[in-house]
Each structure stands twice: as C-alpha cells, then as structure tokens.
Short mmCIF file of C-alpha atoms and ligand atoms in Angstrom, two decimals:
data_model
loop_
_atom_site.label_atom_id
_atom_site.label_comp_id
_atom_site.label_asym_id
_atom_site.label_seq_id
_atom_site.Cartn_x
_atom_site.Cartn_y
_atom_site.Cartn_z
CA UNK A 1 -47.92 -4.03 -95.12
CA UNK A 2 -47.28 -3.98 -91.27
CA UNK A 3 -49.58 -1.09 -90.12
CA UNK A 4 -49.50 -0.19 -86.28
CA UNK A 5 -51.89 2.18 -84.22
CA UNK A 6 -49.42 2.87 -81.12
CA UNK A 7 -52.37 4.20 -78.44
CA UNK A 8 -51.63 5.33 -74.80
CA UNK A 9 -52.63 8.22 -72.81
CA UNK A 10 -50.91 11.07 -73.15
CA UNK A 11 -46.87 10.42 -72.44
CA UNK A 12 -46.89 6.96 -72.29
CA UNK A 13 -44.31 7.07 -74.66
CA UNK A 14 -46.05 6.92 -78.28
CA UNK A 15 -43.39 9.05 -79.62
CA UNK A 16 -40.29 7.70 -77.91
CA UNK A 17 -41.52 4.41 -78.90
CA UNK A 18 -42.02 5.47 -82.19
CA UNK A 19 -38.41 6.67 -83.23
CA UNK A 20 -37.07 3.39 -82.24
CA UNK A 21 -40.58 1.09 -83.99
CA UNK A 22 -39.79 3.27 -87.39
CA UNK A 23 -36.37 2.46 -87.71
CA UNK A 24 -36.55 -1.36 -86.70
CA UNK A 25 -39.66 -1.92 -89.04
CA UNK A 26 -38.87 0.62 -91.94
CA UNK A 27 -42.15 2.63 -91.69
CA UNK A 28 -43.84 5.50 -92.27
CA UNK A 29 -44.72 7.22 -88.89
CA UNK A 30 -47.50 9.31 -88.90
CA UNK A 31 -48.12 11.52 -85.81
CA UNK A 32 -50.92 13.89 -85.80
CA UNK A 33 -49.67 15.63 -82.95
CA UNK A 34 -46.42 15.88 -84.70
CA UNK A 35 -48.50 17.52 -87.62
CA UNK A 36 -50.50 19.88 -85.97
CA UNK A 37 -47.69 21.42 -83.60
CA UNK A 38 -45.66 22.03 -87.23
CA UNK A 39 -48.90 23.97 -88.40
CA UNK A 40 -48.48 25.60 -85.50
CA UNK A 41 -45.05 26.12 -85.78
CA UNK A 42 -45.25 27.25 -89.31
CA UNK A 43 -48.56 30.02 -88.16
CA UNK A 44 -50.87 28.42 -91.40
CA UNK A 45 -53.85 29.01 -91.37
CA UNK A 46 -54.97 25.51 -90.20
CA UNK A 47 -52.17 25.95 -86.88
CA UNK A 48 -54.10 28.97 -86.02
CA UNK A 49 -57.53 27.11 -85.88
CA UNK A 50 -55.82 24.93 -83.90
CA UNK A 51 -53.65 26.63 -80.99
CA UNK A 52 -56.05 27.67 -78.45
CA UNK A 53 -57.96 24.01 -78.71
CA UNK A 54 -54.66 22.01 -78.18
CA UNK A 55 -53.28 24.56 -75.62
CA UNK A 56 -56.70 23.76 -73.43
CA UNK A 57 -55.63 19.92 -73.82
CA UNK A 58 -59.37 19.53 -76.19
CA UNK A 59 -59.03 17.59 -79.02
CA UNK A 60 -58.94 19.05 -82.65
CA UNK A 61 -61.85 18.30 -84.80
CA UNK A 62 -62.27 15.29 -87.03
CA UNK A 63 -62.54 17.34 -90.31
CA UNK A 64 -59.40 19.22 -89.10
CA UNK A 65 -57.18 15.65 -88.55
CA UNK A 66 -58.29 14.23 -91.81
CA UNK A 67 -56.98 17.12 -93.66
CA UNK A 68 -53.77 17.02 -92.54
CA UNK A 69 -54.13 13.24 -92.57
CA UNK A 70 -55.06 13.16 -96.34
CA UNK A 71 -51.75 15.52 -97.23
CA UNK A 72 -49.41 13.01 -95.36
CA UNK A 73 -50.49 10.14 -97.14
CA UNK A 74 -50.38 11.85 -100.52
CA UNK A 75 -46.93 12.53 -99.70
CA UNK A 76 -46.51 8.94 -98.91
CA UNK A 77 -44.71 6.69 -101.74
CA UNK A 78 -43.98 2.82 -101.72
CA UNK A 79 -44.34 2.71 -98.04
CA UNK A 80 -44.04 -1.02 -96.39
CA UNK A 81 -46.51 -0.12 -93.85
CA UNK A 82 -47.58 3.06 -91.77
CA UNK A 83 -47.64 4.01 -87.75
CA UNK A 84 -50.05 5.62 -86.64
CA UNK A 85 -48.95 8.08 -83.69
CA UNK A 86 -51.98 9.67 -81.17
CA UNK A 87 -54.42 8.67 -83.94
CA UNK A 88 -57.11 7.35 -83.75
CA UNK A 89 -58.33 9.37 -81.22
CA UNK A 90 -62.28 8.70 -81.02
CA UNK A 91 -64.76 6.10 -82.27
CA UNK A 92 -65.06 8.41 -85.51
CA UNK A 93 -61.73 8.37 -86.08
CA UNK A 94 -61.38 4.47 -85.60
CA UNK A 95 -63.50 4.34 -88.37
CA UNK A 96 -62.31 6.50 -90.17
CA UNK A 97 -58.71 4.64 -90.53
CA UNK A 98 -60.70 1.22 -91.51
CA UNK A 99 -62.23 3.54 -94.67
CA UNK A 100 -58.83 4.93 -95.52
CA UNK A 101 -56.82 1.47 -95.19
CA UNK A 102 -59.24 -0.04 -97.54
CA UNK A 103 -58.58 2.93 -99.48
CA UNK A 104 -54.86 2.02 -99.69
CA UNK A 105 -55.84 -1.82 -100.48
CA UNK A 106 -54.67 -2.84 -96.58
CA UNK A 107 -55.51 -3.22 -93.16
CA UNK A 108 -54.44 -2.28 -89.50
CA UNK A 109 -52.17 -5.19 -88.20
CA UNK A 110 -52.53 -4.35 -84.62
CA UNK A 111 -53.51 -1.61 -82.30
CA UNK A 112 -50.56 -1.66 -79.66
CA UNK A 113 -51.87 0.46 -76.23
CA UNK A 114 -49.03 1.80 -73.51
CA UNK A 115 -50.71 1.14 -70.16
CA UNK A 116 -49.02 3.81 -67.83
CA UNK A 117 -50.65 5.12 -64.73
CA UNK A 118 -51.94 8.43 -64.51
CA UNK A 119 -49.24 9.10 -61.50
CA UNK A 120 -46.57 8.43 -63.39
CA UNK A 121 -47.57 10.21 -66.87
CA UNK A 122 -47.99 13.36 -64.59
CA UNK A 123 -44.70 13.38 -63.58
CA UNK A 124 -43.16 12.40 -66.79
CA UNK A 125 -44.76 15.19 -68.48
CA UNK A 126 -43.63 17.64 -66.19
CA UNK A 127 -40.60 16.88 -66.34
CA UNK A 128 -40.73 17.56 -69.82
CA UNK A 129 -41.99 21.02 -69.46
CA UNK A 130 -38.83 21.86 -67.69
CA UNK A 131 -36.98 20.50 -70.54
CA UNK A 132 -39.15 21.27 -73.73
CA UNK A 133 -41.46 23.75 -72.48
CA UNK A 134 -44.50 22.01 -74.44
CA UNK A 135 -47.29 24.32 -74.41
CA UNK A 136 -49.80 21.96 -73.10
CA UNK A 137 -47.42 20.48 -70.53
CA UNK A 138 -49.26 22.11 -67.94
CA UNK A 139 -51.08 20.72 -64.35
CA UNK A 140 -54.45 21.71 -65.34
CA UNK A 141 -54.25 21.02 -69.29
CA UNK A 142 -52.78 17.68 -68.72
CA UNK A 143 -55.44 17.24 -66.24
CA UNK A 144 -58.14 17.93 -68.87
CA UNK A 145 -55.84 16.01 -71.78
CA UNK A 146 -56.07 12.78 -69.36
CA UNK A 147 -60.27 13.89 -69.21
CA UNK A 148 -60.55 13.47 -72.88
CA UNK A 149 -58.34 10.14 -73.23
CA UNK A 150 -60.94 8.72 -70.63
CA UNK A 151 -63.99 9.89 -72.50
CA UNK A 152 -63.22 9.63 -76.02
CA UNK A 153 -59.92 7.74 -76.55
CA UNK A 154 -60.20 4.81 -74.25
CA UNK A 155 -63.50 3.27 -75.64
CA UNK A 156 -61.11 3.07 -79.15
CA UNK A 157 -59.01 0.23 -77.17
CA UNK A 158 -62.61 -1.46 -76.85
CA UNK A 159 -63.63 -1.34 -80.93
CA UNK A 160 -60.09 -2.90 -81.76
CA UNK A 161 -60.55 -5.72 -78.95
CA UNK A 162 -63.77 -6.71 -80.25
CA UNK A 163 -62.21 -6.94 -83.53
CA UNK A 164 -59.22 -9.08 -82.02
CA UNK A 165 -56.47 -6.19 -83.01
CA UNK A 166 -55.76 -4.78 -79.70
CA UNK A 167 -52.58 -5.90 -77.62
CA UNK A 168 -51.98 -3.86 -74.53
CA UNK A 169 -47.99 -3.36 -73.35
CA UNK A 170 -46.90 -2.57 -69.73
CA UNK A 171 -46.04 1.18 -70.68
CA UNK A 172 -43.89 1.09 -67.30
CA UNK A 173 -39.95 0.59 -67.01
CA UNK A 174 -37.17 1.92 -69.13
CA UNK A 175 -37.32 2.57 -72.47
CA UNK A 176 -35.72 -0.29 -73.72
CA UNK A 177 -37.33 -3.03 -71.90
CA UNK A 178 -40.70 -1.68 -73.40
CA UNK A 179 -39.45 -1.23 -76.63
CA UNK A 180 -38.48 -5.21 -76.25
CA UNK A 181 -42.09 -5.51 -75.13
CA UNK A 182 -43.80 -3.72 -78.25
CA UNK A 183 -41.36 -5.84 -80.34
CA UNK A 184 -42.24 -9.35 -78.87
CA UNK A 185 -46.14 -8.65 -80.28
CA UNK A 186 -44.82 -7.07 -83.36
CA UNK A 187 -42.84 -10.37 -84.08
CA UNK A 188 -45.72 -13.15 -83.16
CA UNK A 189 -48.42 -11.62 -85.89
P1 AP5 B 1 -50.20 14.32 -79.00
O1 AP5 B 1 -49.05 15.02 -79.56
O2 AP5 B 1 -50.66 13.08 -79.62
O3 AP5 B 1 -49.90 14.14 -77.44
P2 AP5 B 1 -50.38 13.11 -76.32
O4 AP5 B 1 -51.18 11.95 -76.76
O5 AP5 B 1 -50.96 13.96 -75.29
O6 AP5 B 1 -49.07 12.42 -75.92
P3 AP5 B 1 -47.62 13.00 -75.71
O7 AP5 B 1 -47.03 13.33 -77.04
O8 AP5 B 1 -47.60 14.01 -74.66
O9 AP5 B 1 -46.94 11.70 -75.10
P4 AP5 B 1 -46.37 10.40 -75.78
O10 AP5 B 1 -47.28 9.26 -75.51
O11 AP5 B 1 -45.95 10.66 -77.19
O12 AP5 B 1 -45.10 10.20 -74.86
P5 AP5 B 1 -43.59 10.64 -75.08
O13 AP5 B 1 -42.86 9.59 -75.82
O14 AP5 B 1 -43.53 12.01 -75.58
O15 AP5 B 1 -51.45 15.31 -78.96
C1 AP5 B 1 -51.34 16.64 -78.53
C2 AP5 B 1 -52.63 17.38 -78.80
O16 AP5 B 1 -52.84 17.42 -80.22
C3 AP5 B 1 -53.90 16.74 -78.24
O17 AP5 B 1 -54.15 17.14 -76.92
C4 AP5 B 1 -54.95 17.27 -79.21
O18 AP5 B 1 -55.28 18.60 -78.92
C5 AP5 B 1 -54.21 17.25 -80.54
N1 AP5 B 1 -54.35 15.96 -81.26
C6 AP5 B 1 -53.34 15.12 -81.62
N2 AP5 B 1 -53.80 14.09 -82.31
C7 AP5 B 1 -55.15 14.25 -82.40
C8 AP5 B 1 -56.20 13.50 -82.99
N3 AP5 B 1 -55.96 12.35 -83.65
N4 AP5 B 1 -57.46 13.98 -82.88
C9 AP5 B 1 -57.73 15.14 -82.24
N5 AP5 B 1 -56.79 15.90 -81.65
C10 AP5 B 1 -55.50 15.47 -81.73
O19 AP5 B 1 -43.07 10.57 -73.56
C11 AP5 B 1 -43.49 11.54 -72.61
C12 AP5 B 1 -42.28 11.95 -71.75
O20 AP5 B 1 -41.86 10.82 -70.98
C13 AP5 B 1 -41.05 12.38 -72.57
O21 AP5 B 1 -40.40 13.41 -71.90
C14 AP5 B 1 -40.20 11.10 -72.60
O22 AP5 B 1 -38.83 11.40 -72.70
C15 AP5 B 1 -40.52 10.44 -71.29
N6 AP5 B 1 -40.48 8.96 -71.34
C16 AP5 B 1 -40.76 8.16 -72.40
N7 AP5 B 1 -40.66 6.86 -72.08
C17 AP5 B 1 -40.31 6.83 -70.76
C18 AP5 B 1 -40.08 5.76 -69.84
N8 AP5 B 1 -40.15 4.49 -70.23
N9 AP5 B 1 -39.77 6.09 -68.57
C19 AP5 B 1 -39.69 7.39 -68.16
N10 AP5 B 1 -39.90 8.44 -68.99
C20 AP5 B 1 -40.23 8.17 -70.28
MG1 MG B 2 -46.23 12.24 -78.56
#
C-alpha cells in the first residue's frame, strides 16, 4: 500500500494537493477536517461538540478524531493505500496512526510536509474567506490556528524525521509545479 501523511500549516495546500495526489495514485483520501466540517454541516451530535472549538482555530480532541477516524476506515474497502489529510495533528495522534496501520497489516510510506511561510498562508486564506466564507478563515482564528500548528503539530515533522519518513516540499509556487514536487518523492520510494 502507498500510505501518505500530507502535513503543512494551515493552507499550504493539503487539500488542493490532495484532489490532484488521489487521482494520480488511486487512493483513499482521508481528511479530518473534511470530516468534521460535514458533522458540522449535517448538525450531529458530534458537529455540535465540535463548532465552537474549530471556529476558535483549537484543535478537536483526540477521542473526538478517532471516532470519526474509525467510521471512515470501516467504510474503507480494498483500498491501495490511504492519505492522510490535516492528520496527524499531535504527538498522540502520530502514534496513534502507527497503532492503526499495524492494525490494517501496513505502514506509513512517507510523511510529505508543505513548507509555506506564515505571510503567505495569511493571505491565501483570506482570500479564501472572500470566496468560501470558511468559518475559521478569520485574522485572529488563523492567528491562533498557526499558534497550535507551532505547538502541537510541528514537533510531528520531528517523530517522522527521526524515523526517516519525513520529506519536506517547497509549499511555494503554483499549483502545478508543487504538485510535480510532491510527485518527484512519491516516485523515488
Ligand atoms: P483543516 O481542515 O485540516 O484545516 P487546516 O490545516 O487549517 O488547513 P486548510 O484546510 O485551511 O488548508 P490546506 O492546507 O488544506 O490548504 P488549501 O489547499 O485549502 O482543519 C480545520 C480545523 O479542524 C482545525 O483548526 C481543527 O479545529 C480541526 N481539525 C482538523 N483535523 C484535526 C485533527 N487531526 N486533530 C484535531 N483537530 C483537527 O489551500 C488554502 C488556500 O490557498 C485555498 O484557497 C487554495 O485555493 C489556495 N492555494 C492552494 N495552493 C496554492 C498555491 N500554490 N498558490 C496560491 N494559492 C494556493
Ligand atoms: Mg484543507
């Protein structure tokens, strides 16, 4: 299986990397932000627990993301590998995605992290508030979202370098030239 962790901080283009990865590869994409917003969207009871953490930019708790994790993958079938979208998000969750590959007789093939700086992912997202209207597209919550990547996410990137699984990517140009980017490591493992 070819199983891919696609990190960055928020809008460094996980998702818009994604589309294109899924097709080209055949996998199964996997986004918990993806998930949660259609709790959210559909007003269960798990999207209500939710709203008011992801609208302050927090993250959602660990026992919250591996329920909805644990329903996508039992809707998985024959899959040829997985990416993994925003997750893992913490040291917790790193290791929690080593228990559940083993689980599913496999391992991660590489943790692929978007370097993008802050500058620039401010002004991408707010441009994307103008378009989408995202509810945590917002100075101050993006502010705190970039908070939490520093604090919790980023030391991820160091667990899969010790382990010899993380490849970072230039996150900066268009969208092709770093899909051609992503691609090139894809290709050599
Ligand atoms: P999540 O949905 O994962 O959001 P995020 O990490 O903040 O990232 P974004 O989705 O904003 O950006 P992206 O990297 O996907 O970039 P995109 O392609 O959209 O998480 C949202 C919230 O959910 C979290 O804050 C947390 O509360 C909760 N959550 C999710 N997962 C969790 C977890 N595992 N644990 C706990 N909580 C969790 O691109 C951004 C914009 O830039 C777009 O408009 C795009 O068109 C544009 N763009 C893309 N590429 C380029 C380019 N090359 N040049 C110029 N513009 C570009
Ligand atoms: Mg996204």
């Amino acid at each position: 299986m070819l199983n891919i962790a696609l990190f960055g901080p928020p809008g460094s283009g996980k998702g818009t990397q994604s589309k294109y990865l899924i097709e080209k590869y055949n996998l199964a994409y996997i986004s918990t932000g993806d998930l949660l917003r259609a709790e959210l969207a559909a007003g269960s009871d798990l999207g209500k627990q939710v709203k008011a953490v992801m609208d302050a930019g927090n993250l959602v708790s660990d026992e919250l993301i591996v329920q909805i994790l644990e329903k996508k993958i039992k809707s998985l079938e024959n899959v040829k590998g997985i990416l993994f979208d925003g997750f893992p998000r913490n040291l917790v969750q790193a290791y929690i995605l080593t228990g559940l590959f083993s689980k599913l007789n496999t391992e991660l093939t590489c943790m692929i992290s978007l370097e993008v700086s802050e500058d620039e992912l401010m002004g991408r997202m707010l441009k994307r508030a103008e378009i989408e209207g995202r509810s945590d597209d917002k100075p101050e919550t993006i502010r705190n979202r970039f908070k939490q990547y520093r604090e919790k996410t980023q030391p991820v990137e160091g667990f899969y370098e010790e382990i010899g699984k993380c490849y970072k990517v230039d996150g900066l140009g268009t969208i092709d030239e770093i899909f051609d980017r992503i691609c090139e490591v894809i290709d050599r493992l």
